[in-house]
């Protein structure tokens, strides 16, 4: 495995847990995934396919039952703290502390990342400028609009200049303005050499942003590649059709009846 | 690149480009980030500071948790004492009418009484004729009881003329003259009139006594007897004792009130607002985060305590007011050393309580859910503090080990100035162990797997617990049936009523409940009731355990008597008249065998088997024990029977059949029946038997039974 080439390498990831009520749940069954440096990779799949579980394992929130994952050259199960230093994580449900100001929020997470004081101050100012937060940098977060909050959240996620950004359905629940800001941001990350792995079920987002796309279903990666590669493999032109074709194929091979 | 550029597609260009989002492309070293190792101390401080900052910025919380209570006490005390003074002034100024019948007194004494009464201004004296009352024989006895006829008579006299009636009468015996004061204690004016009359009469009595002493002993009255009661408790000790009785309750209450807000915000609130997940992907150990949050909760709790207790103590110290009913009417004297010592003794309790608070709030998914858990927690925490409010429950080794109970008793004793050093040290160690236990549970609280996966649909999980829910419903039905039908039957005839409750009420309920379980699980009723034959070792083990258990129950009951004394009317119920020896066999059948079979079939058979299908063992056992305790219809028997229920349930789960529980239950009850013959006297043998019995269950597991999860 070449760490200078691949920002994320996951091999045979499996996650099952025993829910006291439901019994054994297999969320992931042997998922392989590889994302290159500076690449934008979109993870597509229906609800319950295992997108969130995959991203959480890669972000060290969950431990895999089997398999291994390297993120920015660090094994996430062996050294989760080191991995967290190289990952920026943001999910659709991420919130902000209502009674802290954006500036304090950034300082807080910067401190938790162990950034030295002078460096941190400079970085916070830089982010406030980059994300145009200055106007409301010293007001409480509870008073911010959804779009403003989103900017602060993004600034928080890239505060430590991570090599890998993991975004779990980052545009879910955002209005057009806020989600377009998010899309702009992801697009911009490409230029900085950051690897972005994000999940979505908005196909147009994936079409527009992604260098490569992975289709995930029932805990495995059905296919991955550029849009062209996927189109060739399935003989379909539109991502929506590609997705449906792959889904149908998978159901047929699993013996699951069509919906 | 762009594959997507090449194809036509549904694409929306953002109408407005947010300024500055696009940065210039830079080459970067893939692993290089600004993030570095962070010292635990730095992380702890950052989290702690943020928690406290969040709290301090919540003005409403700040006001209601800190400012309001702190100002409330002086205000409450002040207004209270002002009100008391005001009503006293009003009463002093009230015009009081005293009705007098002093014809039985020597004229000199009668006129002296009038003079003394007249000094209690403003007062008016009215002469009445109480001949009728005297004729009824009123006041002949020294007791304060009045007959209905006397009461009516007095009421008539008072209604017409006065607020108090003072009647003198001759007695045929020493001291020959009696003064009786009648008044209506329900009215303020009646009490006030009585108070003034009492003062005057006391003065008169003093004068008469001095006179008598002089008459009998000559000119030197000092040779007489001067009797006076002197409280040897110093004022400091007295006020400490009074304070010690109510301070623990205030402390627990205030600690929970203050710290609960911080705990809710730190755990439930943070989970609800979605910041917890973010916090858990920072390069900091989850343990550090929990520790910092706990410290913030503890600090908030301690600050609240210090502010509140300080406010109470200073208010009382400066005589700002009186606490009606607590005996602190005249203010208190503070002793700094004692207070400090008391605070140290209470510290482990504060740590424990804050840790429990964090545990509770950490389980809650939302602020509201956390709030709902707080009230039960408050009640649960106040229960063990209640013994400290009783002056005569004293600290012992067992009470010292009970969470919150030990510290509050020690706190009370410390304020009284009666510290048993050894016991306090043991209390401190035991309570620190409890606090340590709670803290160690806390370390696992922010386990990410639980935090992110705990978000599950409540309704779905509820639907899955069908067996345990229906079993619980049957248990509620059984408890109410026993309360309503059983109690009525037993009132009618204790022997037949008891038999009917067991065989005609509980047994059918067990069969009905098990029939449902069996149908849902596709088993036979026998399988659902867990009545497979036991292993021989388990049957013998159960017999071995009985004496030790009966003995333990006796000890527990004796101990409980001190905390929760049982009224004598609740004690032994006589089942059979006459010599108990004549009815031993009937007693054994009714009190030992019948309950063993019927109660075990219901509680360990139907209920436990239903519960265990959905719930983890400890919860099934706890619910089982609760209902078994509840069905015994007495708060005094709740604890002993609930513990017995838990033991029986554990044995049943281990043996996978109810027969060992039946055998143990029968022999346990049998021993209690025979206890009159002192069968429980040989203790070492019982301990030995208990060890053998326990070993039987520890080393041998029951034959596997279908469907016992």
PDB file of C-alpha atoms in Angstrom, chain B residues 501-608:
ATOM      1  CA  UNK B 501     -55.461 -16.103  47.797  1.00  0.00           C
ATOM      2  CA  UNK B 502     -52.695 -18.532  47.045  1.00  0.00           C
ATOM      3  CA  UNK B 503     -54.487 -21.439  45.412  1.00  0.00           C
ATOM      4  CA  UNK B 504     -57.512 -19.784  43.829  1.00  0.00           C
ATOM      5  CA  UNK B 505     -56.011 -16.401  42.898  1.00  0.00           C
ATOM      6  CA  UNK B 506     -52.265 -16.597  42.359  1.00  0.00           C
ATOM      7  CA  UNK B 507     -52.139 -20.089  40.860  1.00  0.00           C
ATOM      8  CA  UNK B 508     -54.725 -19.415  38.107  1.00  0.00           C
ATOM      9  CA  UNK B 509     -53.002 -16.091  37.345  1.00  0.00           C
ATOM     10  CA  UNK B 510     -49.709 -17.964  36.950  1.00  0.00           C
ATOM     11  CA  UNK B 511     -51.294 -20.463  34.576  1.00  0.00           C
ATOM     12  CA  UNK B 512     -53.035 -17.761  32.529  1.00  0.00           C
ATOM     13  CA  UNK B 513     -49.895 -15.667  32.223  1.00  0.00           C
ATOM     14  CA  UNK B 514     -47.770 -18.701  31.289  1.00  0.00           C
ATOM     15  CA  UNK B 515     -50.345 -19.826  28.717  1.00  0.00           C
ATOM     16  CA  UNK B 516     -49.873 -16.530  26.851  1.00  0.00           C
ATOM     17  CA  UNK B 517     -46.089 -16.754  27.039  1.00  0.00           C
ATOM     18  CA  UNK B 518     -46.200 -20.343  25.831  1.00  0.00           C
ATOM     19  CA  UNK B 519     -48.462 -19.502  22.902  1.00  0.00           C
ATOM     20  CA  UNK B 520     -46.253 -16.629  21.760  1.00  0.00           C
ATOM     21  CA  UNK B 521     -43.080 -18.669  22.117  1.00  0.00           C
ATOM     22  CA  UNK B 522     -44.642 -21.893  20.771  1.00  0.00           C
ATOM     23  CA  UNK B 523     -43.875 -23.902  23.852  1.00  0.00           C
ATOM     24  CA  UNK B 524     -45.856 -25.972  26.293  1.00  0.00           C
ATOM     25  CA  UNK B 525     -47.155 -24.305  29.449  1.00  0.00           C
ATOM     26  CA  UNK B 526     -44.729 -26.425  31.443  1.00  0.00           C
ATOM     27  CA  UNK B 527     -41.791 -25.039  29.495  1.00  0.00           C
ATOM     28  CA  UNK B 528     -43.079 -21.490  29.924  1.00  0.00           C
ATOM     29  CA  UNK B 529     -43.398 -22.062  33.684  1.00  0.00           C
ATOM     30  CA  UNK B 530     -39.894 -23.505  33.937  1.00  0.00           C
ATOM     31  CA  UNK B 531     -40.965 -26.605  35.831  1.00  0.00           C
ATOM     32  CA  UNK B 532     -38.431 -29.048  34.411  1.00  0.00           C
ATOM     33  CA  UNK B 533     -37.027 -31.442  37.038  1.00  0.00           C
ATOM     34  CA  UNK B 534     -34.014 -29.968  38.840  1.00  0.00           C
ATOM     35  CA  UNK B 535     -30.587 -31.401  39.360  1.00  0.00           C
ATOM     36  CA  UNK B 536     -30.142 -33.169  42.683  1.00  0.00           C
ATOM     37  CA  UNK B 537     -27.280 -30.798  43.661  1.00  0.00           C
ATOM     38  CA  UNK B 538     -29.531 -27.804  43.197  1.00  0.00           C
ATOM     39  CA  UNK B 539     -32.340 -29.296  45.250  1.00  0.00           C
ATOM     40  CA  UNK B 540     -29.916 -30.085  48.077  1.00  0.00           C
ATOM     41  CA  UNK B 541     -28.173 -26.740  47.689  1.00  0.00           C
ATOM     42  CA  UNK B 542     -31.491 -24.957  48.128  1.00  0.00           C
ATOM     43  CA  UNK B 543     -32.114 -26.773  51.422  1.00  0.00           C
ATOM     44  CA  UNK B 544     -28.623 -25.833  52.612  1.00  0.00           C
ATOM     45  CA  UNK B 545     -29.177 -22.151  51.875  1.00  0.00           C
ATOM     46  CA  UNK B 546     -32.450 -21.840  53.784  1.00  0.00           C
ATOM     47  CA  UNK B 547     -31.240 -21.446  57.405  1.00  0.00           C
ATOM     48  CA  UNK B 548     -28.609 -18.832  56.550  1.00  0.00           C
ATOM     49  CA  UNK B 549     -31.150 -16.912  54.505  1.00  0.00           C
ATOM     50  CA  UNK B 550     -33.738 -17.022  57.296  1.00  0.00           C
ATOM     51  CA  UNK B 551     -31.103 -15.842  59.713  1.00  0.00           C
ATOM     52  CA  UNK B 552     -30.056 -13.040  57.362  1.00  0.00           C
ATOM     53  CA  UNK B 553     -33.685 -11.986  57.022  1.00  0.00           C
ATOM     54  CA  UNK B 554     -33.983 -11.855  60.799  1.00  0.00           C
ATOM     55  CA  UNK B 555     -30.888  -9.691  61.116  1.00  0.00           C
ATOM     56  CA  UNK B 556     -32.040  -7.446  58.289  1.00  0.00           C
ATOM     57  CA  UNK B 557     -35.429  -7.065  59.890  1.00  0.00           C
ATOM     58  CA  UNK B 558     -33.919  -6.195  63.249  1.00  0.00           C
ATOM     59  CA  UNK B 559     -31.759  -3.598  61.553  1.00  0.00           C
ATOM     60  CA  UNK B 560     -34.673  -2.201  59.598  1.00  0.00           C
ATOM     61  CA  UNK B 561     -36.586  -1.829  62.846  1.00  0.00           C
ATOM     62  CA  UNK B 562     -34.168   0.902  63.821  1.00  0.00           C
ATOM     63  CA  UNK B 563     -34.527   2.873  60.607  1.00  0.00           C
ATOM     64  CA  UNK B 564     -38.184   2.135  59.967  1.00  0.00           C
ATOM     65  CA  UNK B 565     -39.740   0.958  63.214  1.00  0.00           C
ATOM     66  CA  UNK B 566     -42.711  -1.321  62.688  1.00  0.00           C
ATOM     67  CA  UNK B 567     -45.792  -0.436  64.719  1.00  0.00           C
ATOM     68  CA  UNK B 568     -46.696  -3.224  67.115  1.00  0.00           C
ATOM     69  CA  UNK B 569     -50.124  -3.649  65.512  1.00  0.00           C
ATOM     70  CA  UNK B 570     -48.404  -4.646  62.267  1.00  0.00           C
ATOM     71  CA  UNK B 571     -46.498  -7.432  63.974  1.00  0.00           C
ATOM     72  CA  UNK B 572     -47.370 -11.074  64.281  1.00  0.00           C
ATOM     73  CA  UNK B 573     -50.726 -12.149  63.049  1.00  0.00           C
ATOM     74  CA  UNK B 574     -52.163 -15.061  64.903  1.00  0.00           C
ATOM     75  CA  UNK B 575     -53.371 -17.588  62.396  1.00  0.00           C
ATOM     76  CA  UNK B 576     -54.622 -20.216  64.798  1.00  0.00           C
ATOM     77  CA  UNK B 577     -55.980 -19.753  68.253  1.00  0.00           C
ATOM     78  CA  UNK B 578     -54.488 -21.621  71.169  1.00  0.00           C
ATOM     79  CA  UNK B 579     -51.119 -23.283  71.573  1.00  0.00           C
ATOM     80  CA  UNK B 580     -49.070 -22.925  68.372  1.00  0.00           C
ATOM     81  CA  UNK B 581     -47.634 -26.390  68.940  1.00  0.00           C
ATOM     82  CA  UNK B 582     -51.048 -27.958  68.227  1.00  0.00           C
ATOM     83  CA  UNK B 583     -51.159 -26.514  64.743  1.00  0.00           C
ATOM     84  CA  UNK B 584     -47.591 -26.913  63.527  1.00  0.00           C
ATOM     85  CA  UNK B 585     -48.498 -29.101  60.571  1.00  0.00           C
ATOM     86  CA  UNK B 586     -51.402 -26.924  59.467  1.00  0.00           C
ATOM     87  CA  UNK B 587     -49.138 -23.884  59.797  1.00  0.00           C
ATOM     88  CA  UNK B 588     -46.429 -25.509  57.723  1.00  0.00           C
ATOM     89  CA  UNK B 589     -48.919 -26.412  55.000  1.00  0.00           C
ATOM     90  CA  UNK B 590     -50.443 -22.951  54.936  1.00  0.00           C
ATOM     91  CA  UNK B 591     -47.459 -20.700  55.483  1.00  0.00           C
ATOM     92  CA  UNK B 592     -44.589 -22.764  54.086  1.00  0.00           C
ATOM     93  CA  UNK B 593     -45.776 -25.173  51.419  1.00  0.00           C
ATOM     94  CA  UNK B 594     -48.649 -23.266  49.792  1.00  0.00           C
ATOM     95  CA  UNK B 595     -46.787 -19.983  49.242  1.00  0.00           C
ATOM     96  CA  UNK B 596     -43.729 -21.877  48.070  1.00  0.00           C
ATOM     97  CA  UNK B 597     -45.693 -23.600  45.324  1.00  0.00           C
ATOM     98  CA  UNK B 598     -48.130 -20.861  44.282  1.00  0.00           C
ATOM     99  CA  UNK B 599     -45.845 -17.844  44.639  1.00  0.00           C
ATOM    100  CA  UNK B 600     -42.954 -19.584  42.919  1.00  0.00           C
ATOM    101  CA  UNK B 601     -45.157 -20.688  40.036  1.00  0.00           C
ATOM    102  CA  UNK B 602     -46.299 -17.123  39.549  1.00  0.00           C
ATOM    103  CA  UNK B 603     -43.187 -15.081  40.295  1.00  0.00           C
ATOM    104  CA  UNK B 604     -40.306 -17.341  39.308  1.00  0.00           C
ATOM    105  CA  UNK B 605     -42.334 -19.373  36.834  1.00  0.00           C
ATOM    106  CA  UNK B 606     -44.659 -17.152  34.840  1.00  0.00           C
ATOM    107  CA  UNK B 607     -43.189 -13.678  35.561  1.00  0.00           C
ATOM    108  CA  UNK B 608     -39.450 -14.370  35.494  1.00  0.00           C
TER     109      UNK B 608
END
